[in-house]
Amino acid sequence: MDALPAEKRLELLELRRQREAAERDHRAQERERRRQSLHQWFNSLGILVGVIVAGSGLVATALTLRAGQQDLRTARDSLRTAQEGQVTDRYIRATEQLGSGKPEVRLSAIYALERVASDSPRDTGTILDVLASYARIHDPAPGAHDADLPAQCPPDLSAALTVISRLPRTAGALHPLNLREVRCPGISLLKADLRGSDLYGANLTAATLNQADLRKANLTAANLAAAELKGATFTGADLGAAELSSTYLDGADLAGVDMTGASLAGATLAGTNLTGANLSRANLTGIEGMTAQQIRKIAKTDRHTKFGPLPTGD
């Protein structure tokens, strides 16, 4: 170095400084690269930890939700079982009370059964059958002729028929009800739902059955004398040999109904639909609201169908 000229020595020193500076820069860049790499690693680790924590939280939430749903189902099932047990207990208690010797207890039992049916619609059909049986058994005057019946029904029998007529008739409660030969004169059953009921030989004289639904009901030989049946529907019903003397049938729908041998003497037929009704051998003397000509034009009559004024003395 000492033998070299000063210019060369300066040049070599400059190159040496530049090389040392370049090495320092390289070392600084390498340190920065390692720092950034380490920073990225920590960031990635943090993200991974966050994902794991979040995933664990989601899993825990899902497990908690599933457990909660299972607990809810269990609680719901337990509640349903308890409710069904209560309904059963109420039903048994009410049916037992129907056999009480006290009219007020029987009356309370009838309305209790109505509440049971409201709370448990699937039991409505059974309750209707129980009440229908009660109505058949509890005749107001066993052994007495119709003419000797009291003018009004006993409260418990009236209540049983009232509940029957107003309970919702769901699909499971639309089977025919056996009300054969039930006797309850003067009962009021406005808008009664008695679809498909078997009322063969029933005595409902002077009853109020306005707007009643009697579709497909069996009213053969039933006594509905002096009853109010305004706006009632009889589609598909059987009124053969029925007693309808002095009955109010204003606006009733009797289209296509079999009324063979029925007595409508003195009945009011204003606005009554008798289209296609079978009135063979029927007694229509003294009717009001329609003429014989109008009836013959729309209904089936024969030579035995009676028209004209009521016989003297009736």
C-alpha positions as a Markdown table, in Angstrom:
| # | Residue | x | y | z |
|---|---|---|---|---|
| 1 | Met | 0.0 | 0.0 | 0.0 |
| 2 | Asp | 2.9 | 2.4 | 0.9 |
| 3 | Ala | 4.4 | 1.9 | -2.5 |
| 4 | Leu | 1.3 | 2.9 | -4.3 |
| 5 | Pro | 0.7 | 6.4 | -5.3 |
| 6 | Ala | -1.5 | 8.5 | -3.1 |
| 7 | Glu | -4.3 | 8.6 | -5.7 |
| 8 | Lys | -4.4 | 4.8 | -5.8 |
| 9 | Arg | -4.4 | 4.5 | -2.1 |
| 10 | Leu | -7.3 | 7.0 | -1.9 |
| 11 | Glu | -9.2 | 5.1 | -4.6 |
| 12 | Leu | -8.7 | 1.8 | -2.8 |
| 13 | Leu | -9.8 | 3.4 | 0.5 |
| 14 | Glu | -12.9 | 4.7 | -1.2 |
| 15 | Leu | -13.7 | 1.2 | -2.7 |
| 16 | Arg | -13.1 | -0.2 | 0.8 |
| 17 | Arg | -15.5 | 2.3 | 2.4 |
| 18 | Gln | -18.1 | 1.6 | -0.3 |
| 19 | Arg | -17.8 | -2.2 | 0.2 |
| 20 | Glu | -18.1 | -1.8 | 3.9 |
| 21 | Ala | -21.2 | 0.5 | 3.4 |
| 22 | Ala | -22.7 | -2.0 | 1.0 |
| 23 | Glu | -22.1 | -4.8 | 3.6 |
| 24 | Arg | -23.7 | -2.7 | 6.3 |
| 25 | Asp | -26.7 | -2.0 | 4.0 |
| 26 | His | -26.9 | -5.7 | 3.2 |
| 27 | Arg | -26.8 | -6.6 | 6.9 |
| 28 | Ala | -29.4 | -3.9 | 7.7 |
| 29 | Gln | -31.7 | -5.2 | 4.9 |
| 30 | Glu | -31.3 | -8.7 | 6.1 |
| 31 | Arg | -32.1 | -7.7 | 9.6 |
| 32 | Glu | -35.3 | -5.8 | 8.3 |
| 33 | Arg | -36.2 | -8.9 | 6.2 |
| 34 | Arg | -35.9 | -11.1 | 9.2 |
| 35 | Arg | -37.9 | -8.6 | 11.3 |
| 36 | Gln | -40.7 | -8.4 | 8.8 |
| 37 | Ser | -40.7 | -12.2 | 8.4 |
| 38 | Leu | -40.9 | -12.6 | 12.2 |
| 39 | His | -43.7 | -9.9 | 12.3 |
| 40 | Gln | -45.6 | -11.8 | 9.6 |
| 41 | Trp | -45.2 | -15.0 | 11.5 |
| 42 | Phe | -46.6 | -13.5 | 14.7 |
| 43 | Asn | -49.4 | -12.0 | 12.7 |
| 44 | Ser | -50.2 | -15.4 | 11.1 |
| 45 | Leu | -50.0 | -17.0 | 14.5 |
| 46 | Gly | -52.3 | -14.4 | 15.9 |
| 47 | Ile | -54.8 | -14.9 | 13.1 |
| 48 | Leu | -54.6 | -18.7 | 13.5 |
| 49 | Val | -55.2 | -18.4 | 17.3 |
| 50 | Gly | -58.1 | -16.1 | 16.6 |
| 51 | Val | -59.6 | -18.5 | 14.1 |
| 52 | Ile | -59.2 | -21.4 | 16.6 |
| 53 | Val | -60.8 | -19.3 | 19.4 |
| 54 | Ala | -63.7 | -18.2 | 17.1 |
| 55 | Gly | -64.2 | -21.8 | 15.9 |
| 56 | Ser | -64.2 | -23.0 | 19.4 |
| 57 | Gly | -66.7 | -20.4 | 20.3 |
| 58 | Leu | -68.9 | -21.4 | 17.4 |
| 59 | Val | -68.7 | -25.1 | 18.3 |
| 60 | Ala | -69.5 | -24.2 | 21.9 |
| 61 | Thr | -72.4 | -22.1 | 20.8 |
| 62 | Ala | -73.7 | -24.9 | 18.5 |
| 63 | Leu | -73.4 | -27.4 | 21.3 |
| 64 | Thr | -75.1 | -25.1 | 23.7 |
| 65 | Leu | -77.9 | -24.4 | 21.2 |
| 66 | Arg | -78.4 | -28.1 | 20.5 |
| 67 | Ala | -78.5 | -28.8 | 24.2 |
| 68 | Gly | -81.0 | -26.0 | 24.7 |
| 69 | Gln | -83.2 | -27.3 | 21.9 |
| 70 | Gln | -83.1 | -30.8 | 23.4 |
| 71 | Asp | -84.0 | -29.3 | 26.8 |
| 72 | Leu | -86.8 | -27.3 | 25.1 |
| 73 | Arg | -88.2 | -30.5 | 23.4 |
| 74 | Thr | -88.0 | -32.4 | 26.7 |
| 75 | Ala | -89.8 | -29.6 | 28.5 |
| 76 | Arg | -92.4 | -29.4 | 25.8 |
| 77 | Asp | -92.9 | -33.2 | 25.9 |
| 78 | Ser | -93.2 | -33.1 | 29.6 |
| 79 | Leu | -95.7 | -30.2 | 29.5 |
| 80 | Arg | -97.7 | -32.1 | 26.8 |
| 81 | Thr | -97.8 | -35.2 | 28.9 |
| 82 | Ala | -98.8 | -33.3 | 32.0 |
| 83 | Gln | -101.6 | -31.5 | 30.0 |
| 84 | Glu | -102.8 | -34.8 | 28.6 |
| 85 | Gly | -102.8 | -36.2 | 32.1 |
| 86 | Gln | -104.9 | -33.3 | 33.3 |
| 87 | Val | -107.3 | -33.6 | 30.5 |
| 88 | Thr | -107.8 | -37.3 | 31.2 |
| 89 | Asp | -108.3 | -36.6 | 34.9 |
| 90 | Arg | -110.9 | -33.9 | 34.1 |
| 91 | Tyr | -112.7 | -36.2 | 31.7 |
| 92 | Ile | -112.9 | -39.1 | 34.1 |
| 93 | Arg | -114.1 | -36.8 | 36.9 |
| 94 | Ala | -116.8 | -35.2 | 34.7 |
| 95 | Thr | -118.1 | -38.6 | 33.4 |
| 96 | Glu | -118.3 | -39.9 | 36.9 |
| 97 | Gln | -120.3 | -36.9 | 38.0 |
| 98 | Leu | -122.8 | -37.5 | 35.1 |
| 99 | Gly | -124.1 | -40.4 | 37.2 |
| 100 | Ser | -124.8 | -38.2 | 40.2 |
| 101 | Gly | -128.2 | -38.1 | 41.8 |
| 102 | Lys | -128.0 | -34.3 | 42.0 |
| 103 | Pro | -129.2 | -32.4 | 38.8 |
| 104 | Glu | -126.8 | -29.5 | 39.6 |
| 105 | Val | -123.8 | -31.8 | 39.7 |
| 106 | Arg | -124.8 | -33.4 | 36.4 |
| 107 | Leu | -125.3 | -30.0 | 34.9 |
| 108 | Ser | -121.8 | -29.0 | 36.0 |
| 109 | Ala | -120.3 | -32.2 | 34.6 |
| 110 | Ile | -121.9 | -31.5 | 31.2 |
| 111 | Tyr | -120.3 | -28.1 | 30.9 |
| 112 | Ala | -117.0 | -29.5 | 32.3 |
| 113 | Leu | -117.0 | -32.0 | 29.3 |
| 114 | Glu | -117.5 | -29.1 | 27.0 |
| 115 | Arg | -114.4 | -27.4 | 28.3 |
| 116 | Val | -112.4 | -30.6 | 28.0 |
| 117 | Ala | -113.5 | -30.8 | 24.4 |
| 118 | Ser | -112.4 | -27.2 | 23.8 |
| 119 | Asp | -109.0 | -27.9 | 25.4 |
| 120 | Ser | -108.5 | -31.2 | 23.6 |
| 121 | Pro | -110.2 | -31.2 | 20.2 |
| 122 | Arg | -109.1 | -34.8 | 19.4 |
| 123 | Asp | -111.4 | -35.9 | 22.3 |
| 124 | Thr | -114.5 | -34.1 | 20.9 |
| 125 | Gly | -115.9 | -37.1 | 19.1 |
| 126 | Thr | -115.8 | -39.2 | 22.3 |
| 127 | Ile | -117.4 | -36.5 | 24.4 |
| 128 | Leu | -120.1 | -36.0 | 21.8 |
| 129 | Asp | -120.9 | -39.7 | 22.0 |
| 130 | Val | -121.0 | -39.6 | 25.9 |
| 131 | Leu | -123.4 | -36.6 | 25.8 |
| 132 | Ala | -125.5 | -38.3 | 23.2 |
| 133 | Ser | -125.8 | -41.4 | 25.3 |
| 134 | Tyr | -126.7 | -39.2 | 28.3 |
| 135 | Ala | -129.4 | -37.5 | 26.3 |
| 136 | Arg | -130.9 | -40.8 | 25.2 |
| 137 | Ile | -130.9 | -42.2 | 28.8 |
| 138 | His | -132.3 | -39.2 | 30.6 |
| 139 | Asp | -135.8 | -39.0 | 29.3 |
| 140 | Pro | -137.8 | -36.2 | 30.9 |
| 141 | Ala | -140.7 | -38.6 | 31.6 |
| 142 | Pro | -139.8 | -42.3 | 31.1 |
| 143 | Gly | -142.8 | -44.4 | 30.1 |
| 144 | Ala | -145.0 | -41.3 | 29.4 |
| 145 | His | -146.6 | -40.7 | 26.0 |
| 146 | Asp | -145.4 | -37.7 | 24.0 |
| 147 | Ala | -148.7 | -35.9 | 24.9 |
| 148 | Asp | -147.9 | -36.2 | 28.6 |
| 149 | Leu | -144.3 | -34.8 | 28.4 |
| 150 | Pro | -143.6 | -31.5 | 30.3 |
| 151 | Ala | -143.6 | -28.4 | 28.1 |
| 152 | Gln | -140.0 | -27.7 | 28.8 |
| 153 | Cys | -136.9 | -30.0 | 28.9 |
| 154 | Pro | -135.1 | -30.6 | 32.2 |
| 155 | Pro | -132.0 | -28.3 | 32.5 |
| 156 | Asp | -129.4 | -31.1 | 32.4 |
| 157 | Leu | -131.0 | -32.7 | 29.2 |
| 158 | Ser | -131.3 | -29.4 | 27.6 |
| 159 | Ala | -127.7 | -28.6 | 28.5 |
| 160 | Ala | -126.4 | -31.9 | 27.0 |
| 161 | Leu | -128.2 | -31.2 | 23.7 |
| 162 | Thr | -127.0 | -27.6 | 23.7 |
| 163 | Val | -123.4 | -28.6 | 24.1 |
| 164 | Ile | -123.8 | -31.3 | 21.4 |
| 165 | Ser | -125.2 | -28.7 | 19.0 |
| 166 | Arg | -122.4 | -26.2 | 19.5 |
| 167 | Leu | -119.2 | -28.2 | 19.9 |
| 168 | Pro | -117.0 | -27.7 | 16.8 |
| 169 | Arg | -117.6 | -30.6 | 14.4 |
| 170 | Thr | -114.0 | -31.4 | 13.3 |
| 171 | Ala | -113.2 | -34.2 | 10.8 |
| 172 | Gly | -112.8 | -36.6 | 13.7 |
| 173 | Ala | -116.2 | -35.6 | 15.3 |
| 174 | Leu | -118.4 | -35.8 | 12.2 |
| 175 | His | -119.4 | -39.4 | 12.7 |
| 176 | Pro | -123.2 | -39.9 | 13.1 |
| 177 | Leu | -124.5 | -39.1 | 16.6 |
| 178 | Asn | -127.0 | -41.5 | 18.0 |
| 179 | Leu | -129.9 | -39.3 | 19.3 |
| 180 | Arg | -132.7 | -41.7 | 18.4 |
| 181 | Glu | -136.0 | -41.0 | 20.2 |
| 182 | Val | -134.5 | -38.2 | 22.3 |
| 183 | Arg | -137.4 | -36.2 | 23.8 |
| 184 | Cys | -136.8 | -32.6 | 24.7 |
| 185 | Pro | -139.8 | -30.4 | 23.9 |
| 186 | Gly | -139.4 | -26.6 | 23.8 |
| 187 | Ile | -135.6 | -26.7 | 23.6 |
| 188 | Ser | -133.7 | -23.7 | 22.0 |
| 189 | Leu | -130.9 | -24.7 | 19.7 |
| 190 | Leu | -130.2 | -21.7 | 17.6 |
| 191 | Lys | -127.7 | -22.4 | 14.7 |
| 192 | Ala | -127.3 | -26.0 | 16.0 |
| 193 | Asp | -124.8 | -28.2 | 14.2 |
| 194 | Leu | -126.5 | -31.6 | 14.0 |
| 195 | Arg | -125.1 | -32.8 | 10.7 |
| 196 | Gly | -125.5 | -36.5 | 10.2 |
| 197 | Ser | -127.3 | -37.0 | 13.5 |
| 198 | Asp | -129.6 | -39.9 | 13.9 |
| 199 | Leu | -132.8 | -38.3 | 15.3 |
| 200 | Tyr | -135.2 | -41.1 | 14.4 |
| 201 | Gly | -138.4 | -40.7 | 16.3 |
| 202 | Ala | -137.1 | -37.7 | 18.3 |
| 203 | Asn | -139.6 | -35.4 | 20.0 |
| 204 | Leu | -138.5 | -31.8 | 19.6 |
| 205 | Thr | -142.0 | -30.2 | 19.5 |
| 206 | Ala | -142.1 | -26.4 | 19.8 |
| 207 | Ala | -138.2 | -26.4 | 19.7 |
| 208 | Thr | -136.4 | -23.4 | 18.4 |
| 209 | Leu | -134.0 | -24.6 | 15.7 |
| 210 | Asn | -133.6 | -21.6 | 13.5 |
| 211 | Gln | -130.6 | -21.8 | 11.1 |
| 212 | Ala | -129.8 | -25.3 | 12.3 |
| 213 | Asp | -127.6 | -27.4 | 10.2 |
| 214 | Leu | -129.4 | -30.7 | 9.7 |
| 215 | Arg | -127.7 | -31.9 | 6.6 |
| 216 | Lys | -127.8 | -35.7 | 6.2 |
| 217 | Ala | -129.7 | -36.1 | 9.5 |
| 218 | Asn | -132.1 | -38.9 | 10.0 |
| 219 | Leu | -135.4 | -37.3 | 11.1 |
| 220 | Thr | -137.6 | -40.2 | 10.1 |
| 221 | Ala | -140.8 | -40.2 | 12.2 |
| 222 | Ala | -139.4 | -37.3 | 14.2 |
| 223 | Asn | -141.9 | -35.0 | 15.9 |
| 224 | Leu | -141.1 | -31.3 | 15.1 |
| 225 | Ala | -144.7 | -30.0 | 15.4 |
| 226 | Ala | -144.8 | -26.2 | 16.1 |
| 227 | Ala | -141.1 | -26.0 | 16.0 |
| 228 | Glu | -139.2 | -23.0 | 14.5 |
| 229 | Leu | -136.9 | -24.1 | 11.7 |
| 230 | Lys | -136.5 | -20.8 | 9.9 |
| 231 | Gly | -133.4 | -20.9 | 7.6 |
| 232 | Ala | -132.5 | -24.4 | 8.6 |
| 233 | Thr | -130.6 | -26.6 | 6.1 |
| 234 | Phe | -131.8 | -30.2 | 5.5 |
| 235 | Thr | -129.8 | -31.2 | 2.4 |
| 236 | Gly | -129.5 | -34.9 | 2.2 |
| 237 | Ala | -131.7 | -35.4 | 5.3 |
| 238 | Asp | -134.6 | -37.9 | 5.7 |
| 239 | Leu | -137.9 | -36.5 | 6.9 |
| 240 | Gly | -140.0 | -39.5 | 5.9 |
| 241 | Ala | -143.2 | -39.7 | 8.1 |
| 242 | Ala | -142.0 | -36.7 | 10.1 |
| 243 | Glu | -144.5 | -34.6 | 12.0 |
| 244 | Leu | -144.1 | -31.0 | 10.9 |
| 245 | Ser | -147.6 | -29.7 | 11.6 |
| 246 | Ser | -147.7 | -25.9 | 12.3 |
| 247 | Thr | -143.9 | -25.8 | 11.9 |
| 248 | Tyr | -142.2 | -22.6 | 10.8 |
| 249 | Leu | -140.0 | -23.4 | 7.8 |
| 250 | Asp | -139.6 | -20.0 | 6.4 |
| 251 | Gly | -136.4 | -19.8 | 4.2 |
| 252 | Ala | -135.5 | -23.4 | 5.1 |
| 253 | Asp | -133.6 | -25.5 | 2.5 |
| 254 | Leu | -135.4 | -28.7 | 1.8 |
| 255 | Ala | -134.2 | -29.2 | -1.7 |
| 256 | Gly | -134.2 | -32.9 | -2.7 |
| 257 | Val | -135.2 | -34.0 | 0.8 |
| 258 | Asp | -137.3 | -37.2 | 1.2 |
| 259 | Met | -140.5 | -36.1 | 3.0 |
| 260 | Thr | -142.6 | -39.1 | 2.0 |
| 261 | Gly | -145.6 | -39.4 | 4.3 |
| 262 | Ala | -144.7 | -36.3 | 6.3 |
| 263 | Ser | -147.3 | -34.1 | 7.8 |
| 264 | Leu | -146.9 | -30.4 | 7.1 |
| 265 | Ala | -150.4 | -29.4 | 8.0 |
| 266 | Gly | -150.6 | -25.7 | 8.8 |
| 267 | Ala | -146.8 | -25.2 | 8.3 |
| 268 | Thr | -145.4 | -21.9 | 7.2 |
| 269 | Leu | -143.4 | -22.2 | 4.0 |
| 270 | Ala | -142.6 | -18.6 | 3.0 |
| 271 | Gly | -139.4 | -18.7 | 0.9 |
| 272 | Thr | -138.9 | -22.4 | 1.6 |
| 273 | Asn | -136.8 | -24.3 | -1.0 |
| 274 | Leu | -138.7 | -27.4 | -1.9 |
| 275 | Thr | -137.0 | -28.0 | -5.3 |
| 276 | Gly | -136.9 | -31.7 | -5.9 |
| 277 | Ala | -138.3 | -32.6 | -2.5 |
| 278 | Asn | -140.3 | -35.9 | -2.4 |
| 279 | Leu | -143.8 | -35.0 | -1.0 |
| 280 | Ser | -145.5 | -38.2 | -2.0 |
| 281 | Arg | -148.3 | -39.0 | 0.5 |
| 282 | Ala | -147.5 | -35.9 | 2.4 |
| 283 | Asn | -150.1 | -33.8 | 4.2 |
| 284 | Leu | -149.9 | -30.1 | 3.2 |
| 285 | Thr | -153.3 | -29.0 | 4.2 |
| 286 | Gly | -153.6 | -25.5 | 5.5 |
| 287 | Ile | -150.0 | -24.5 | 4.5 |
| 288 | Glu | -149.0 | -20.9 | 4.3 |
| 289 | Gly | -146.5 | -19.0 | 2.2 |
| 290 | Met | -146.7 | -21.3 | -0.9 |
| 291 | Thr | -149.6 | -22.5 | -3.0 |
| 292 | Ala | -150.3 | -26.0 | -4.1 |
| 293 | Gln | -149.5 | -25.0 | -7.7 |
| 294 | Gln | -146.1 | -23.7 | -6.8 |
| 295 | Ile | -145.3 | -26.8 | -4.8 |
| 296 | Arg | -146.4 | -29.2 | -7.6 |
| 297 | Lys | -144.3 | -27.3 | -10.0 |
| 298 | Ile | -141.0 | -27.8 | -8.2 |
| 299 | Ala | -141.5 | -30.8 | -5.9 |
| 300 | Lys | -142.5 | -34.4 | -6.4 |
| 301 | Thr | -146.1 | -35.1 | -5.4 |
| 302 | Asp | -148.5 | -37.9 | -6.1 |
| 303 | Arg | -152.3 | -38.4 | -5.9 |
| 304 | His | -152.0 | -39.1 | -2.2 |
| 305 | Thr | -150.4 | -35.7 | -1.5 |
| 306 | Lys | -153.0 | -33.6 | 0.4 |
| 307 | Phe | -153.6 | -29.9 | -0.3 |
| 308 | Gly | -156.4 | -27.6 | 0.6 |
| 309 | Pro | -157.7 | -26.1 | 3.9 |
| 310 | Leu | -157.3 | -27.8 | 7.2 |
| 311 | Pro | -160.3 | -30.1 | 8.0 |
| 312 | Thr | -162.9 | -28.7 | 10.3 |
| 313 | Gly | -162.0 | -29.2 | 13.9 |
| 314 | Asp | -158.2 | -29.3 | 13.3 |
